PDB file of C-alpha atoms in Angstrom:
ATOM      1  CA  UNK A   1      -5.120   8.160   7.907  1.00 58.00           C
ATOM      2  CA  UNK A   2      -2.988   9.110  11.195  1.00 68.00           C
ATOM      3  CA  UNK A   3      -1.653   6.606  13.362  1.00 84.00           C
ATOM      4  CA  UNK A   4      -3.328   6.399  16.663  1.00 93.00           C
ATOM      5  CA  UNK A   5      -1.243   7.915  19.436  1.00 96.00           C
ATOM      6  CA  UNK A   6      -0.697   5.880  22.590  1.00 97.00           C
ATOM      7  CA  UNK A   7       1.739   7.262  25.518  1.00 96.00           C
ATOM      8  CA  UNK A   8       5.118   5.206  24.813  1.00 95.00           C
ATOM      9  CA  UNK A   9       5.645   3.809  28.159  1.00 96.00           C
ATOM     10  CA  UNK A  10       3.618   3.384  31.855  1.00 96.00           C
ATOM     11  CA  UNK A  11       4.448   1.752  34.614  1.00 96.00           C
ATOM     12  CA  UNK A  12       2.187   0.509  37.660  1.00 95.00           C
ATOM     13  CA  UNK A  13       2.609  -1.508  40.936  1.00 96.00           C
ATOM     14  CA  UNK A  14       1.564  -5.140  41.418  1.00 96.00           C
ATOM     15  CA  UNK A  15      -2.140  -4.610  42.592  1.00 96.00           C
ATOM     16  CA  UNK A  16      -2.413  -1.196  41.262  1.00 96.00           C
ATOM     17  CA  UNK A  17      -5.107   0.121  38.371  1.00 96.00           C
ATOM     18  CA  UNK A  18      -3.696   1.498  35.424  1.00 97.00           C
ATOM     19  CA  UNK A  19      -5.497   3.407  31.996  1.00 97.00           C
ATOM     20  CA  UNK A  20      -3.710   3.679  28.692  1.00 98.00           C
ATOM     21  CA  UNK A  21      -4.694   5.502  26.467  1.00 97.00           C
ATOM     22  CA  UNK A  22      -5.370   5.736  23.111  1.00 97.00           C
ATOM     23  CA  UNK A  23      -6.271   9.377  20.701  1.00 96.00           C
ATOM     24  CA  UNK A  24      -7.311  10.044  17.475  1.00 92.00           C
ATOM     25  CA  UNK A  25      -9.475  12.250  15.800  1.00 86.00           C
ATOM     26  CA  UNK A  26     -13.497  13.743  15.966  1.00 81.00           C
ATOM     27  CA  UNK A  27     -13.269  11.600  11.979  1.00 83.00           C
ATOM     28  CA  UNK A  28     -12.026   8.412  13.310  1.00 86.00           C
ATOM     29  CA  UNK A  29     -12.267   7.191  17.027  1.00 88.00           C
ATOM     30  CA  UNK A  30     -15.352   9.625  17.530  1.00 85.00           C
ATOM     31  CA  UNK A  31     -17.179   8.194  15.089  1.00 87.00           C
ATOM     32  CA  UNK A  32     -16.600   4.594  15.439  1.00 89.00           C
ATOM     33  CA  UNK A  33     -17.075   1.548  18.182  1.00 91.00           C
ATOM     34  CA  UNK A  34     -14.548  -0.649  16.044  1.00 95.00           C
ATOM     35  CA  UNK A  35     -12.155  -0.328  18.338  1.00 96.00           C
ATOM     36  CA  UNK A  36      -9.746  -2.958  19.807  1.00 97.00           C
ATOM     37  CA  UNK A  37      -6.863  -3.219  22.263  1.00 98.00           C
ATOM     38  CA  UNK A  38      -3.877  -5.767  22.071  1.00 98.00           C
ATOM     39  CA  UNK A  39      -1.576  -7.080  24.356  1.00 98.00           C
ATOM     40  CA  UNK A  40       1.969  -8.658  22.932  1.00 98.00           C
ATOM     41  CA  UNK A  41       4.610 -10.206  24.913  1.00 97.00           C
ATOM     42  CA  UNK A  42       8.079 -10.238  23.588  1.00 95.00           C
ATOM     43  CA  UNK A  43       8.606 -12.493  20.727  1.00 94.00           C
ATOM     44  CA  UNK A  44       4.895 -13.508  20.797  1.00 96.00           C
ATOM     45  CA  UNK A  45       1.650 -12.215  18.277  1.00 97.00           C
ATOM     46  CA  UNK A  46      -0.795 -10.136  19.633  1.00 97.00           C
ATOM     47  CA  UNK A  47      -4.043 -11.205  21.699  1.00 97.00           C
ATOM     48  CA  UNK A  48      -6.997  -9.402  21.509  1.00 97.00           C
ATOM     49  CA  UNK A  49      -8.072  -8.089  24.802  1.00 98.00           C
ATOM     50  CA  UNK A  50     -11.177  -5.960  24.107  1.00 98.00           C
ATOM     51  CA  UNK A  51     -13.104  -5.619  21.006  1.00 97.00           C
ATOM     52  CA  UNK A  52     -15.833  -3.276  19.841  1.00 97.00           C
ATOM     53  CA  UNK A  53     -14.306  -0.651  22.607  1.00 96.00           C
ATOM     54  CA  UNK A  54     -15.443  -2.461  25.831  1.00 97.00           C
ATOM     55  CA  UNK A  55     -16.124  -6.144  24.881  1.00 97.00           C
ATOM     56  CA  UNK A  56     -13.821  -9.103  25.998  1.00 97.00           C
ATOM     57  CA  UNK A  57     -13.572 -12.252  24.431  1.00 96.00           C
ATOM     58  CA  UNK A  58     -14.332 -15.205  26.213  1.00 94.00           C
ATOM     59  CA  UNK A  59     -10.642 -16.371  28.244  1.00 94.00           C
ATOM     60  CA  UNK A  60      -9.783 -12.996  28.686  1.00 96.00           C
ATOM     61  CA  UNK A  61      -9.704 -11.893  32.210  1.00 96.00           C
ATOM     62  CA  UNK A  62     -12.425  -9.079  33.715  1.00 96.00           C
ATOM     63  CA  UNK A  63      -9.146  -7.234  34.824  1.00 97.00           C
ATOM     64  CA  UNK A  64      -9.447  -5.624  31.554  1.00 98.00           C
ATOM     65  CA  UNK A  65     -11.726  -3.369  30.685  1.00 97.00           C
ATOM     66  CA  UNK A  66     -12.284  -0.873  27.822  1.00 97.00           C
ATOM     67  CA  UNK A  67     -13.981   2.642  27.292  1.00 96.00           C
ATOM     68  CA  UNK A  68     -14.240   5.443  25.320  1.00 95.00           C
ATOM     69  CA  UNK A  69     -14.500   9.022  25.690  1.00 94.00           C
ATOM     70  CA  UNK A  70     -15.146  11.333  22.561  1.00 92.00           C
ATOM     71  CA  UNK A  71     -11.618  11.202  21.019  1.00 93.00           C
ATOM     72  CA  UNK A  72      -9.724   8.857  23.562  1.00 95.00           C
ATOM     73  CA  UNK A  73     -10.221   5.329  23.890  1.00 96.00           C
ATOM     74  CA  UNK A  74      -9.301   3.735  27.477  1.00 97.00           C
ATOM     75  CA  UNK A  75      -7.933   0.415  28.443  1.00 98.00           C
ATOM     76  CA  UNK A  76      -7.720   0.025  32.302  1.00 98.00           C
ATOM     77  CA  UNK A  77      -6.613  -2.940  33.622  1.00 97.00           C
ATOM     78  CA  UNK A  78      -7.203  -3.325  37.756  1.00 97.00           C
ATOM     79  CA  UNK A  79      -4.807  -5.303  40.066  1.00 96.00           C
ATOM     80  CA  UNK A  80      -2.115  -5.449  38.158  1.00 97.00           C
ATOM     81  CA  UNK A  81      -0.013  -8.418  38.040  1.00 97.00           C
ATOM     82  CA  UNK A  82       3.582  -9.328  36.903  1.00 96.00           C
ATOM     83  CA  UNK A  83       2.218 -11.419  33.370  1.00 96.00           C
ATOM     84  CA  UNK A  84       0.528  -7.786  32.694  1.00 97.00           C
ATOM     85  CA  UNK A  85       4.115  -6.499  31.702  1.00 97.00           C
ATOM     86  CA  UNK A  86       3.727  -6.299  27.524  1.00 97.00           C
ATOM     87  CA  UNK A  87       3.380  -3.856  25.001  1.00 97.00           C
ATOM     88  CA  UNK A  88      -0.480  -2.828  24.237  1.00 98.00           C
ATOM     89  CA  UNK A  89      -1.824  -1.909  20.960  1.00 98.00           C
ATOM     90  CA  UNK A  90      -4.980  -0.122  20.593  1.00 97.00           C
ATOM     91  CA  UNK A  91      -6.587  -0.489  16.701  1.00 97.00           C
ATOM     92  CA  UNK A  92      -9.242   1.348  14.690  1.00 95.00           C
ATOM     93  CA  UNK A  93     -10.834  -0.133  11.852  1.00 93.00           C
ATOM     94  CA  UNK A  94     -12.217   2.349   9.661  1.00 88.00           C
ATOM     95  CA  UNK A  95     -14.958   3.434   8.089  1.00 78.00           C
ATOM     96  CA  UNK A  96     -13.108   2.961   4.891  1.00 78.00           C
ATOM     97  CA  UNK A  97     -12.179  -0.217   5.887  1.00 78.00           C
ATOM     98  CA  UNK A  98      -8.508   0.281   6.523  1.00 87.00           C
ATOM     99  CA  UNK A  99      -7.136  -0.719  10.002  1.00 90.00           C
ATOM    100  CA  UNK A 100      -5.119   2.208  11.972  1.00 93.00           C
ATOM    101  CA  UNK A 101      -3.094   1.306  14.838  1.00 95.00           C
ATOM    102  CA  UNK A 102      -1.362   3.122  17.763  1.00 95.00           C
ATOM    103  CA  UNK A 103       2.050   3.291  18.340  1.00 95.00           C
ATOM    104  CA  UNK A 104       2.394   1.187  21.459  1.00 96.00           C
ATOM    105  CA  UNK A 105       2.512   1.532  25.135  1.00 97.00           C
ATOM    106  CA  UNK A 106       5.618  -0.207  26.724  1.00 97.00           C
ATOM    107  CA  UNK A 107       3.708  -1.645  30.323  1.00 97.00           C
ATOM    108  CA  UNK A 108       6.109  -1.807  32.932  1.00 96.00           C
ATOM    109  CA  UNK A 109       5.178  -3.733  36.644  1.00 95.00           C
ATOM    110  CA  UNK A 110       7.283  -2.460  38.654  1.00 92.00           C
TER     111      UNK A 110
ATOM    112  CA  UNK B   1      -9.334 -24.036  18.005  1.00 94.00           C
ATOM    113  CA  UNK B   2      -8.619 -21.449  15.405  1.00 95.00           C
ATOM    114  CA  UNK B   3      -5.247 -21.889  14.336  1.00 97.00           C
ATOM    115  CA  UNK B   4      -3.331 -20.162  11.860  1.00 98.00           C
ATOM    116  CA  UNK B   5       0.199 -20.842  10.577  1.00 98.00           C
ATOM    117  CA  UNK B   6       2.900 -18.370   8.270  1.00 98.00           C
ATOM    118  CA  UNK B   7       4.716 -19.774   6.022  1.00 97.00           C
ATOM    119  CA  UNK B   8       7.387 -18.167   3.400  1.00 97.00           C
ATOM    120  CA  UNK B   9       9.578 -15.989   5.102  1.00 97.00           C
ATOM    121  CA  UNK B  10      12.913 -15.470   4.099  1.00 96.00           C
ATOM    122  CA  UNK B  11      15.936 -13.741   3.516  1.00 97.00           C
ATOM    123  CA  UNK B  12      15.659 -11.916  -0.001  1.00 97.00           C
ATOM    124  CA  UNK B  13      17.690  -8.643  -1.809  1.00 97.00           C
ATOM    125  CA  UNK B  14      16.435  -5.278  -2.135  1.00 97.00           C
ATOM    126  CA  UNK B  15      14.213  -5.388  -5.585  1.00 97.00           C
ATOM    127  CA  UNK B  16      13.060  -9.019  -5.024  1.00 97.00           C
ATOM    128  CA  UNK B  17      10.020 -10.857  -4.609  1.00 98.00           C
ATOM    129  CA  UNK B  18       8.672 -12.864  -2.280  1.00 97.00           C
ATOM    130  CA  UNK B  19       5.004 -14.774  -1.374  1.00 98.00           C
ATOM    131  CA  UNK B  20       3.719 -15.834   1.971  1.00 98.00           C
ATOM    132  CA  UNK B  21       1.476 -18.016   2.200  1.00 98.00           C
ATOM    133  CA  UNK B  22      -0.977 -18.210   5.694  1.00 98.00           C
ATOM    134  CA  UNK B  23      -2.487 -21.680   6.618  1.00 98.00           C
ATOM    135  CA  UNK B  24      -6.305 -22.079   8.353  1.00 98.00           C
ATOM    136  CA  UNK B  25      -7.995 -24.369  10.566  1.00 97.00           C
ATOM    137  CA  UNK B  26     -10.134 -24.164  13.054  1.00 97.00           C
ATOM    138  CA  UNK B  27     -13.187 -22.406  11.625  1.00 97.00           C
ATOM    139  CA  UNK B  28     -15.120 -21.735   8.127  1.00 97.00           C
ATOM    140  CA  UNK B  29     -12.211 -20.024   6.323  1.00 97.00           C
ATOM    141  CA  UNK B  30     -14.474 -18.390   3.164  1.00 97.00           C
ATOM    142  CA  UNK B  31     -16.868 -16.729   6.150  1.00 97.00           C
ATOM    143  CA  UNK B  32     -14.193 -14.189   7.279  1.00 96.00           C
ATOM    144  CA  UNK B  33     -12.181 -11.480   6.358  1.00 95.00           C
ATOM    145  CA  UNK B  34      -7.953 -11.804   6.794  1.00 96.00           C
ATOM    146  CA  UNK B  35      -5.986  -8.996   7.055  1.00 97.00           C
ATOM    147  CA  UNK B  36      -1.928  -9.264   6.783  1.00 98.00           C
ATOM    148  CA  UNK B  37      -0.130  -7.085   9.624  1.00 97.00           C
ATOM    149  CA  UNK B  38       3.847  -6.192   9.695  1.00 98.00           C
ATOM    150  CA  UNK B  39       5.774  -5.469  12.585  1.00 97.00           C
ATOM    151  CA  UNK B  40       9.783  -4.389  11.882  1.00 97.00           C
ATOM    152  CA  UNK B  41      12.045  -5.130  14.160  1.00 96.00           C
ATOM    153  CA  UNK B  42      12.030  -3.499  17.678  1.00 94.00           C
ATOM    154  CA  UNK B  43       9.093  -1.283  16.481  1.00 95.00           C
ATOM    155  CA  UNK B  44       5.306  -0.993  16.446  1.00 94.00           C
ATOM    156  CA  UNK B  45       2.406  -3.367  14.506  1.00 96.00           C
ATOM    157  CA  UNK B  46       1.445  -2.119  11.256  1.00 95.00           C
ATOM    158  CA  UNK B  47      -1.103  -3.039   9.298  1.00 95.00           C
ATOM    159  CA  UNK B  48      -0.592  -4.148   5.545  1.00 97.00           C
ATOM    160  CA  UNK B  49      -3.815  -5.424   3.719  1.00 96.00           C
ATOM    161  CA  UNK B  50      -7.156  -6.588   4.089  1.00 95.00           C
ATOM    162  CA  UNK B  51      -9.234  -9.123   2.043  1.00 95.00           C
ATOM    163  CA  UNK B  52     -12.745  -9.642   2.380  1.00 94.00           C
ATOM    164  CA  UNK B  53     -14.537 -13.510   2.830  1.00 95.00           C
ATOM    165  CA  UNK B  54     -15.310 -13.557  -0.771  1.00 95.00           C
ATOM    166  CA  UNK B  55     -12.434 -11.090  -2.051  1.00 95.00           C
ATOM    167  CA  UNK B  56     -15.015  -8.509  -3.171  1.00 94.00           C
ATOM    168  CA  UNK B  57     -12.882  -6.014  -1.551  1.00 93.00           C
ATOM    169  CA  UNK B  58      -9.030  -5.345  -0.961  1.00 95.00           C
ATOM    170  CA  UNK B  59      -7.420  -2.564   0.778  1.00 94.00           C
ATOM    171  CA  UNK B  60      -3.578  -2.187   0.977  1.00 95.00           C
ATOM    172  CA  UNK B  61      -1.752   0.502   3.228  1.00 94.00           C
ATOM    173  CA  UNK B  62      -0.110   3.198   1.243  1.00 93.00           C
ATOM    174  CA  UNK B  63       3.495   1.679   2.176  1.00 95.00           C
ATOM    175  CA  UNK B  64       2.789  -1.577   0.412  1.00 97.00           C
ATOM    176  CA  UNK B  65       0.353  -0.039  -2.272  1.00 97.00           C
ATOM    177  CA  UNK B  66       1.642  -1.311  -5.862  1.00 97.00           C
ATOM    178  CA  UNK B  67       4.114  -3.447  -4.732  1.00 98.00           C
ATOM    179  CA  UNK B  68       2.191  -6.342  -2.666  1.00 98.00           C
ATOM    180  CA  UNK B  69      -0.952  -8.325  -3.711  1.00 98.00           C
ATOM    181  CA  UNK B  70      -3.344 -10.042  -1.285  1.00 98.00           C
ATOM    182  CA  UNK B  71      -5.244 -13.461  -2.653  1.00 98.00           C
ATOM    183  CA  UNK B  72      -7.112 -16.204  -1.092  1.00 98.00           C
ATOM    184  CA  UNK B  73      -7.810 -19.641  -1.576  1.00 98.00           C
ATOM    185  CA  UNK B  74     -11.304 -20.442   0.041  1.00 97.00           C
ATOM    186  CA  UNK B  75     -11.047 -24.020  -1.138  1.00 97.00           C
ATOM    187  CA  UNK B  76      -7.647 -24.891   0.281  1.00 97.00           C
ATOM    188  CA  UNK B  77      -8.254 -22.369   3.211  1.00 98.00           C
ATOM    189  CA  UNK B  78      -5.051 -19.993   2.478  1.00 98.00           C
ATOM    190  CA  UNK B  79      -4.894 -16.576   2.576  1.00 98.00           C
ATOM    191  CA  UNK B  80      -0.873 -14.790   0.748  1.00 98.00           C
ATOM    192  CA  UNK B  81       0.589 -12.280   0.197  1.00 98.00           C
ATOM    193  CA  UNK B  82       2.586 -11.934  -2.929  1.00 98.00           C
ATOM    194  CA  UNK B  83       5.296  -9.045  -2.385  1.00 98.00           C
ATOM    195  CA  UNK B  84       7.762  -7.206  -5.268  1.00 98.00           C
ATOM    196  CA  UNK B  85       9.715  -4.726  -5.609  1.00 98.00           C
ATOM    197  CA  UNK B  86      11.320  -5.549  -1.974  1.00 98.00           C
ATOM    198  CA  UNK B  87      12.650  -2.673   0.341  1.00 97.00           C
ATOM    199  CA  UNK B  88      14.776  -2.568   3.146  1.00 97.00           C
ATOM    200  CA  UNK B  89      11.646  -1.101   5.487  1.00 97.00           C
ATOM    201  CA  UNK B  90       9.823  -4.250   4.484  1.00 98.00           C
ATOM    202  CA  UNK B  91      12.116  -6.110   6.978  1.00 98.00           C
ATOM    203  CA  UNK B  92       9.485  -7.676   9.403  1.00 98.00           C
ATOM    204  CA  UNK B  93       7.737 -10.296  10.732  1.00 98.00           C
ATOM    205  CA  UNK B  94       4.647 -10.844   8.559  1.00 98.00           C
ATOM    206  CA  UNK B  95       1.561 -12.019  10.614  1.00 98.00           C
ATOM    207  CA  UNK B  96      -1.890 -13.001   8.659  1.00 98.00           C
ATOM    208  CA  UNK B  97      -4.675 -12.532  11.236  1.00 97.00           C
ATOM    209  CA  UNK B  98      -8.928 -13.192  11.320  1.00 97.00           C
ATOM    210  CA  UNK B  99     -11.134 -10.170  11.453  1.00 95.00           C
ATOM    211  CA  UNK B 100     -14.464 -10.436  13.351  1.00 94.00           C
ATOM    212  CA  UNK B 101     -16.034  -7.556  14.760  1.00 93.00           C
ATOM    213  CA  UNK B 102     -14.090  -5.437  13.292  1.00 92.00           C
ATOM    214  CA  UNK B 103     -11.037  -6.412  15.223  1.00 95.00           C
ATOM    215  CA  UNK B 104      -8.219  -8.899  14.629  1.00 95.00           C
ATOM    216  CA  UNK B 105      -8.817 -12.124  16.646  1.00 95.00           C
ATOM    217  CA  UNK B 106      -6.897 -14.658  16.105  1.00 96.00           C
ATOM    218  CA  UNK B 107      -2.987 -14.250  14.709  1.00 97.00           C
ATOM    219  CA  UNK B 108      -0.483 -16.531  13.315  1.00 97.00           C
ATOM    220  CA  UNK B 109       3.062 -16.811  14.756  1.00 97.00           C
ATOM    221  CA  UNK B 110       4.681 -14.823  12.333  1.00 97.00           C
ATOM    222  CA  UNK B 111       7.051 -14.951   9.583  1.00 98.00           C
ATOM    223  CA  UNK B 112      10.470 -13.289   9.212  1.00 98.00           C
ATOM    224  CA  UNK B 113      10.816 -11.899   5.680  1.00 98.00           C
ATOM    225  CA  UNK B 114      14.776 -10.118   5.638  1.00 98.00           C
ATOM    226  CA  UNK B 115      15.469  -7.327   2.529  1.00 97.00           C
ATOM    227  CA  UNK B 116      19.079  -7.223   2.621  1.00 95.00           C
ATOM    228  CA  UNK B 117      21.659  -6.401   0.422  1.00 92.00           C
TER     229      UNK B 117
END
């Protein structure tokens, strides 16, 4: 199983909407609605931002928003703010029941 | 509140072996899946193994595949990782996380587990 790909960095103003992206295959993202975004700030775990490609768990704010689009799967995340700076991990899990993640998209408020 | 705490890290040689041991509270431990999930220093998450509630099934990531075994205690709510045959690209910090919905929701802090000569 390939890793996801994510862009490695993108940057955005304070206010600003921004997508990132995540791509995989027709076999794995097209097929599936098991998929999940992350956000991690340095020296911190993860937090689960969206769930089941557009869901968000309860706490996290309606700035964030998933989608998905054949192979591509979409986090946007509308006016930005500074505590939006993190790294943000989309994952897949499987239909073999294996989790694949993306590589990572450095998120830069500038 | 869910709460989940990794314990066991350490610094060990190339060759060794090594458990970690994840701690659970916060919600019916034998009714979920764990997964264990790596991330090396100054790089990306990976993911290392899954157990199912009832460890029916077990998947490991083809890195880790023969050399680390995942177990669970549904009594003592605990979830390890037993790891042998210790590399250097096994340097990481080891998180155990819950799986609902077929995504990860709650993670520990972390452990630091350091293959070094």
């Amino acid at each position: 199983q390939s890793a996801l790909t994510q862009p490695a960095s993108v940057s955005g103003s304070p206010g600003q909407s921004i997508t990132l992206s995540c791509t995989g295959t027709t076999s794995d993202i097209g097929v599936s609605n098991y998929v999940s975004w992350y956000q991690q700030h340095p020296g911190k775990a993860p937090k689960v931002m969206i769930y089941e490609v557009s869901n968000r768990p309860s706490g996290v704010s309606n700035r964030f928003s998933g989608s998905k689009s054949g192979n591509t799967a979409s986090l946007t995340i509308s006016g930005l703010q500074a505590e939006d700076e993190a790294d943000y991990y989309c994952v897949l899990y499987t239909n073999t029941g294996t989790w694949v993640l993306g590589g990572g998209t450095k998120l830069t408020v500038l | 509140e869910v709460q989940l705490a990794e314990s066991g890290g350490t610094f060990v040689q190339p060759g060794g072996s090594l458990r970690l041991s994840c701690a659970a509270s916060g919600f019916t431990f034998r009714n979920y899946g764990m997964t264990w999930v790596r991330q090396a220093p100054g790089k990306g998450l990976e993911w290392v193994s899954y157990i199912s509630s009832t460890s029916g099934t077990i998947d490991y990531a083809d890195a880790v595949k023969g050399r680390f075994t995942i177990s669970r205690d549904n009594v003592k709510d605990s979830l390890f990782l037993q790891m042998s045959s210790l590399r250097a690209e096994d340097t990481a910090v080891y998180y155990c996380a819950r799986v609902a919905a077929g995504a990860l929701f709650n993670w520990g802090q972390g452990t630091l587990v350091t293959v070094s000569s």
